[in-house]
Amino acid sequence: MTIKTFKLPLGIKIILGTSILVSLFGIITLFLVTSLVRNSLSDSKRETITSALLEQVQETSHLLDTASISAKLLSESGEVITYMDHRSPIIQDKKILDLLNSFGIGRGLSAVYLLDSKGLCIVSTDSTFLNNNYSFRSYFKNSISGRQYEEMAIGVTSKKAGFYFSSPIFGQNNSIVGVVVTKLEPETIYENLASSSVNQYGNFMLADSDGVVIYSNNKDYVYRSLSRLSDKQVQEITQEKKFLDKKIAVLDFADLEKFVIQGKTNVNITEVYNQNLPNQKFLLAQKVSRHPFYLISEVETGNVGVTAGRIATVVGGMIGTAVIATALLQILFLRFMFAPLTKLREYAQKLATGRLEERISISSGDELESLAENLNLMAENIKSKYGGLEERVVEDARELHSTLKTVETKNNDLEKASKAMLNVMSDLSAEKDRVETILTSIGDGVFVTDTEGKITMINRLAQEMSGYREDEALGKRYTEIFNFRQEKSPDEPYPDFVNEVIKTGQIGAFEKKTVIVRKDSTIVSVLDSVAPLIDHDGKVFGTVTVFRDSTRERELERGKDEFLSVASHQLRTPLGGMRWGIESLLEESLPKETKETIDQLYGNCLRMIHLVNDLLNISRIDQGRITDVPVKTNLKNIINEVVNDLLPTIEQMKLKIRFDIRKPVWLKIDPHRFQEMFENIASNAVNYNVPGGKVVISLKQDAEKVVITVRDTGVGIPKKDIRNIGTKFFRSQNALQVKADGTGLGMYLVKKYVSAWGGNIKIESQEKKGSTVTISLPLAVKPLKIYE
Amino acid sequence: MNNKPPLILVAEDDHFYSKILRNKLMRENYEVVVAEDGQRALDITNQQHPDLILLDLIMPIMNGFSTLQNLKSNPETEKIKVVIISNLGQDSDRERAIALGAEGYFVKSDISINDLVKEISKTLSPLR
């Protein structure tokens, strides 16, 4: 972009604007000037004319004054009054005549005369008037009525125009006795008028009160009327003024009636424009003061117009020149003005493109200079503050870009993860629904607690069995909802098994014969277990308890219980009877064969009893009806007792028993059950031994467990049978041979007990060499809750 | 010392058992009287003041537990030694009997009659 392109539009605007303004102004001025000029010209002309007219008026008035004053004076003269009062008829008093003459001669009066009350001229300086009757004259008519009067009239005798001035003479008794009249030859007036400067302006007239032109520098105007007169008026005037052969024609002036009327009321100047004439005319009229005559100047304005036009042309020319000059000056000025602006613009461009080092200098001594300085300062500031900003920004942008890329990638990953999450969640949700359905349909009551034992989940059955609804149960401690009690001792508080499970992290089971006392106080027997909920880190975060209405089972068990009791009793009774019966028989002296038979009978009987006992025991074990009252038990004592009970067989077989027991071992365990278990092991060691054999019993305890070992030198167990030892009713072949009446239930019981206690059993054996049974029990023996 | 042989009351509803016991005990020089139910046992006890009562648990009219309870709550009979002979083998029965004050509890089919007699003798004269 060049400078020109920038500069001219703005410049042109300015120039055009100014030019238009100036032109407008000029044109307005022109018109104003023109009209002003015209007006002033008119005015000045008017003024000039007016003043000339006024001057003339004075002169004319003055001239006329003489005559009128003379008349008045004379009328008031005593002599005249006396004369008129007492005169003798037709005698012309010389004295009076002299008096009249004295007035007349000095003053240019062509005649001074007296009229009597009838209008007869009785004294006159002009003898031709004597004895004429002038009662027809207006001046007589007016004066005899008491008024002073002036008029122009045509003389009867002279037949020439003349000015007549009359004044009434008042007699002694105030009646009018006569009239004094003075006559002025009009030449005086006319000459005076002819010499007036008013003549130069145009037609100049003297008119009377009727509007008839008496004198004019334009002969055509004489005896013309300045107003539109009616015929009657014309007739009168003609008669009065005796313009005998002169016709009175109206002058072609518009609205002069107004003038005439106004003239009579003493308005000084009237302007009349005759619009019909090409050159505008105007009239200036002035009443001759104190006299009923009017001086009128008719002026043509043509000159004025021409002059005005000339002036306008000149002025117009001047204005035009001014406009052009202004425009040219402006162009120059603007060029000068715009230079710094251009500089500024260029500078701003540089700054905008980041060239902050540039500076500008303008020395125009005005706002532009200060602007330039400020721009420089600004550039300086920006440079110091933001220099190098661009590089930093670019760097930042790069970093940002790479960050954005990373974010994008992460975002994508996130999206994928989120999608995966959603899938998982929907799966979870489906799973959750499944679980819920399962839990709802499950035949057991289930409730889940947190680590404080507060219920976080409770299924439908649990709600029914507790008697509380889900909304009542959630969030409450389980003990508030499930009123567990021991059936046998309902007043005792039930142990906090949830808490126990949370602490130990071990699965637990209900006490036997647990019941729930429902909300409505009905009782339901329940049976079941609590398990800890363990998270990935092995931390317990809650528990789940499953239980069911065991009323039927309880009944069944009660039935079984009863059965057992009854069965045991019913079976044992005849057996017991048989035993004692046979024993009694054996005390008799019997023949040898009889005794042998009865011995065998006795043996069978004992076997039967043994079997029944075992069966009943096993039944009890199978049903978990074993009572288990763990107490701190001295195992050594029990072992000793068991061995004692086996002494008969031991002595019979001449077995050697060795104890490897260093110190007493105490274990919290039910002594009866431990005895039962050990009995079985020990009796096997004894019964399946060889005569003169050995049994070694050892009892050891370390930090974690107790180990009981029974080693025998018996017949051993064939390798293939070792794993079957402990199976219900199993007896290996070689054992059968040794002791036909074994039940095969002993080891079953041992295994059941040991595993229930949380221990383990190891059986090592070699056929014909012997067997070793090793039982290890944890120090914290688990309660015996055995289920098949 | 009294040479009169100790009187043993056998409270047992089974004839066979009571007969064998009676015979055995008499052979061992005990005086024996038999009751077939708990009520009868109480009556005989009040009348004859046995030194020891062999008490079965399953009896008509009044079972062994009630009888035992009765005996032990009666100041006149509480000192009489009671040995339970029963075929109820459960620990709970044994414990219950002991808790009620029985001096012994034996399962008939699990003990020989000779051993039983030994136990009776031990119970009657613990110092020996």
Coordinates of N, CA, C and O in Angstrom, one line a residue, chain A residues 561 565 568-569 572-573 576-581 583-584 587-588 602 609 613 620 627 672-673, chain B residues 14 16-17 20-21 24 27 58 87-91 95 107-114 116:
Chain A
D561 N -31.9 -90.0 68.5 CA -31.5 -90.1 69.9 C -32.3 -91.1 70.7 O -31.7 -92.0 71.3
S565 N -31.0 -94.5 72.2 CA -31.2 -94.8 73.6 C -32.0 -96.1 73.7 O -31.6 -97.1 74.4
S568 N -30.0 -99.0 72.2 CA -28.9 -99.5 73.0 C -29.5 -100.2 74.2 O -29.0 -101.3 74.6
H569 N -30.5 -99.6 74.7 CA -31.1 -100.3 75.9 C -31.7 -101.6 75.5 O -31.4 -102.6 76.2
R572 N -29.0 -104.1 74.6 CA -28.1 -104.5 75.7 C -28.8 -105.3 76.8 O -28.2 -106.2 77.4
T573 N -30.0 -105.0 76.9 CA -30.7 -105.7 78.0 C -30.6 -107.2 77.9 O -30.1 -107.9 78.8
G576 N -27.0 -108.3 78.2 CA -26.5 -108.2 79.6 C -27.0 -109.4 80.4 O -26.3 -110.0 81.2
G577 N -28.3 -109.7 80.1 CA -28.9 -110.8 80.8 C -28.1 -112.1 80.5 O -27.8 -112.9 81.4
M578 N -27.9 -112.2 79.2 CA -27.2 -113.4 78.7 C -25.8 -113.5 79.4 O -25.4 -114.6 79.9
R579 N -25.2 -112.4 79.4 CA -23.8 -112.4 80.0 C -23.8 -112.9 81.4 O -23.1 -113.8 81.8
W580 N -24.6 -112.2 82.2 CA -24.7 -112.6 83.6 C -25.2 -114.0 83.8 O -24.7 -114.7 84.7
G581 N -26.1 -114.3 83.0 CA -26.7 -115.7 83.0 C -25.5 -116.7 82.8 O -25.4 -117.7 83.6
E583 N -22.4 -116.2 83.0 CA -21.4 -116.1 84.1 C -21.8 -116.9 85.3 O -21.0 -117.6 86.0
S584 N -23.1 -116.8 85.6 CA -23.6 -117.6 86.7 C -23.4 -119.1 86.5 O -23.0 -119.8 87.4
E587 N -20.1 -120.4 87.0 CA -19.7 -120.6 88.4 C -20.1 -122.0 89.0 O -19.6 -122.5 90.0
E588 N -21.0 -122.5 88.3 CA -21.4 -123.9 88.7 C -20.3 -124.8 88.3 O -19.5 -124.6 87.4
Y602 N -20.2 -117.9 76.1 CA -19.8 -116.6 76.8 C -19.0 -115.7 75.9 O -19.2 -114.5 75.8
I609 N -21.9 -108.2 72.7 CA -21.9 -106.9 73.5 C -21.0 -105.9 72.9 O -21.3 -104.7 72.7
N613 N -21.9 -102.3 71.3 CA -21.3 -101.1 71.8 C -20.7 -100.3 70.7 O -20.9 -99.1 70.6
R620 N -23.4 -93.0 67.0 CA -23.4 -91.7 67.7 C -22.4 -90.8 67.0 O -22.6 -89.7 66.7
T627 N -20.7 -86.4 72.8 CA -20.5 -85.3 73.6 C -19.0 -85.0 73.7 O -18.2 -85.9 73.8
H672 N -12.9 -88.6 78.1 CA -13.6 -89.8 77.7 C -13.3 -90.1 76.2 O -13.0 -91.3 75.9
R673 N -13.4 -89.1 75.4 CA -13.1 -89.4 73.9 C -11.7 -89.7 73.7 O -11.4 -90.7 72.9
Chain B
D14 N -36.7 -106.1 85.5 CA -36.5 -107.4 84.7 C -36.3 -108.5 85.6 O -35.3 -108.5 86.4
F16 N -35.4 -111.6 85.1 CA -34.2 -112.4 84.9 C -33.0 -111.8 85.6 O -32.2 -112.4 86.4
Y17 N -32.8 -110.5 85.4 CA -31.7 -109.7 86.0 C -31.8 -109.8 87.5 O -30.8 -110.1 88.2
I20 N -30.9 -113.3 88.9 CA -29.5 -113.6 88.9 C -28.8 -112.8 90.0 O -27.9 -113.3 90.7
L21 N -29.1 -111.5 90.0 CA -28.5 -110.6 91.0 C -28.7 -111.1 92.4 O -27.8 -111.2 93.3
K24 N -26.7 -114.2 93.1 CA -25.3 -114.0 93.2 C -25.0 -113.3 94.5 O -24.1 -113.6 95.3
R27 N -25.3 -115.4 97.5 CA -24.1 -116.3 97.6 C -22.9 -115.6 98.2 O -22.1 -116.2 98.8
I58 N -34.4 -97.8 83.9 CA -35.7 -97.9 83.1 C -36.6 -98.8 83.9 O -36.4 -100.0 84.0
N87 N -28.7 -100.3 81.3 CA -28.2 -100.5 80.0 C -28.2 -99.2 79.1 O -27.9 -99.3 77.9
L88 N -28.5 -98.2 79.8 CA -28.3 -96.9 79.1 C -26.9 -96.5 79.2 O -26.3 -96.3 80.2
G89 N -26.2 -96.5 78.0 CA -24.8 -96.3 78.1 C -24.3 -94.9 77.8 O -23.1 -94.6 77.8
Q90 N -25.2 -94.0 77.6 CA -24.7 -92.7 77.2 C -24.1 -91.9 78.3 O -24.5 -92.0 79.4
D91 N -23.1 -91.1 77.9 CA -22.4 -90.3 78.9 C -23.3 -89.4 79.6 O -23.2 -89.1 80.8
E95 N -23.6 -89.1 83.6 CA -23.3 -87.8 84.2 C -24.5 -87.4 85.0 O -24.4 -86.8 86.1
V107 N -22.8 -100.1 83.3 CA -23.7 -100.7 82.2 C -23.7 -102.2 82.4 O -22.6 -102.8 82.4
K108 N -24.8 -102.7 82.6 CA -25.0 -104.2 82.9 C -24.3 -105.0 81.9 O -23.5 -105.9 82.2
S109 N -24.4 -104.7 80.6 CA -23.8 -105.6 79.6 C -22.3 -105.5 79.5 O -21.6 -106.3 79.0
D110 N -21.8 -104.3 80.0 CA -20.4 -104.1 80.0 C -19.6 -104.6 81.2 O -18.4 -104.4 81.2
I111 N -20.3 -105.1 82.2 CA -19.5 -105.5 83.3 C -20.0 -106.9 83.7 O -21.1 -107.3 83.6
S112 N -18.9 -107.7 84.1 CA -19.3 -109.1 84.5 C -19.9 -109.0 85.9 O -19.7 -108.0 86.6
I113 N -20.7 -110.0 86.2 CA -21.4 -109.9 87.4 C -20.4 -110.0 88.6 O -20.6 -109.3 89.6
N114 N -19.3 -110.7 88.4 CA -18.3 -110.7 89.5 C -17.7 -109.4 89.7 O -17.6 -108.9 90.9
L116 N -19.1 -106.6 89.1 CA -20.1 -105.8 89.8 C -20.1 -106.0 91.3 O -20.2 -105.1 92.1

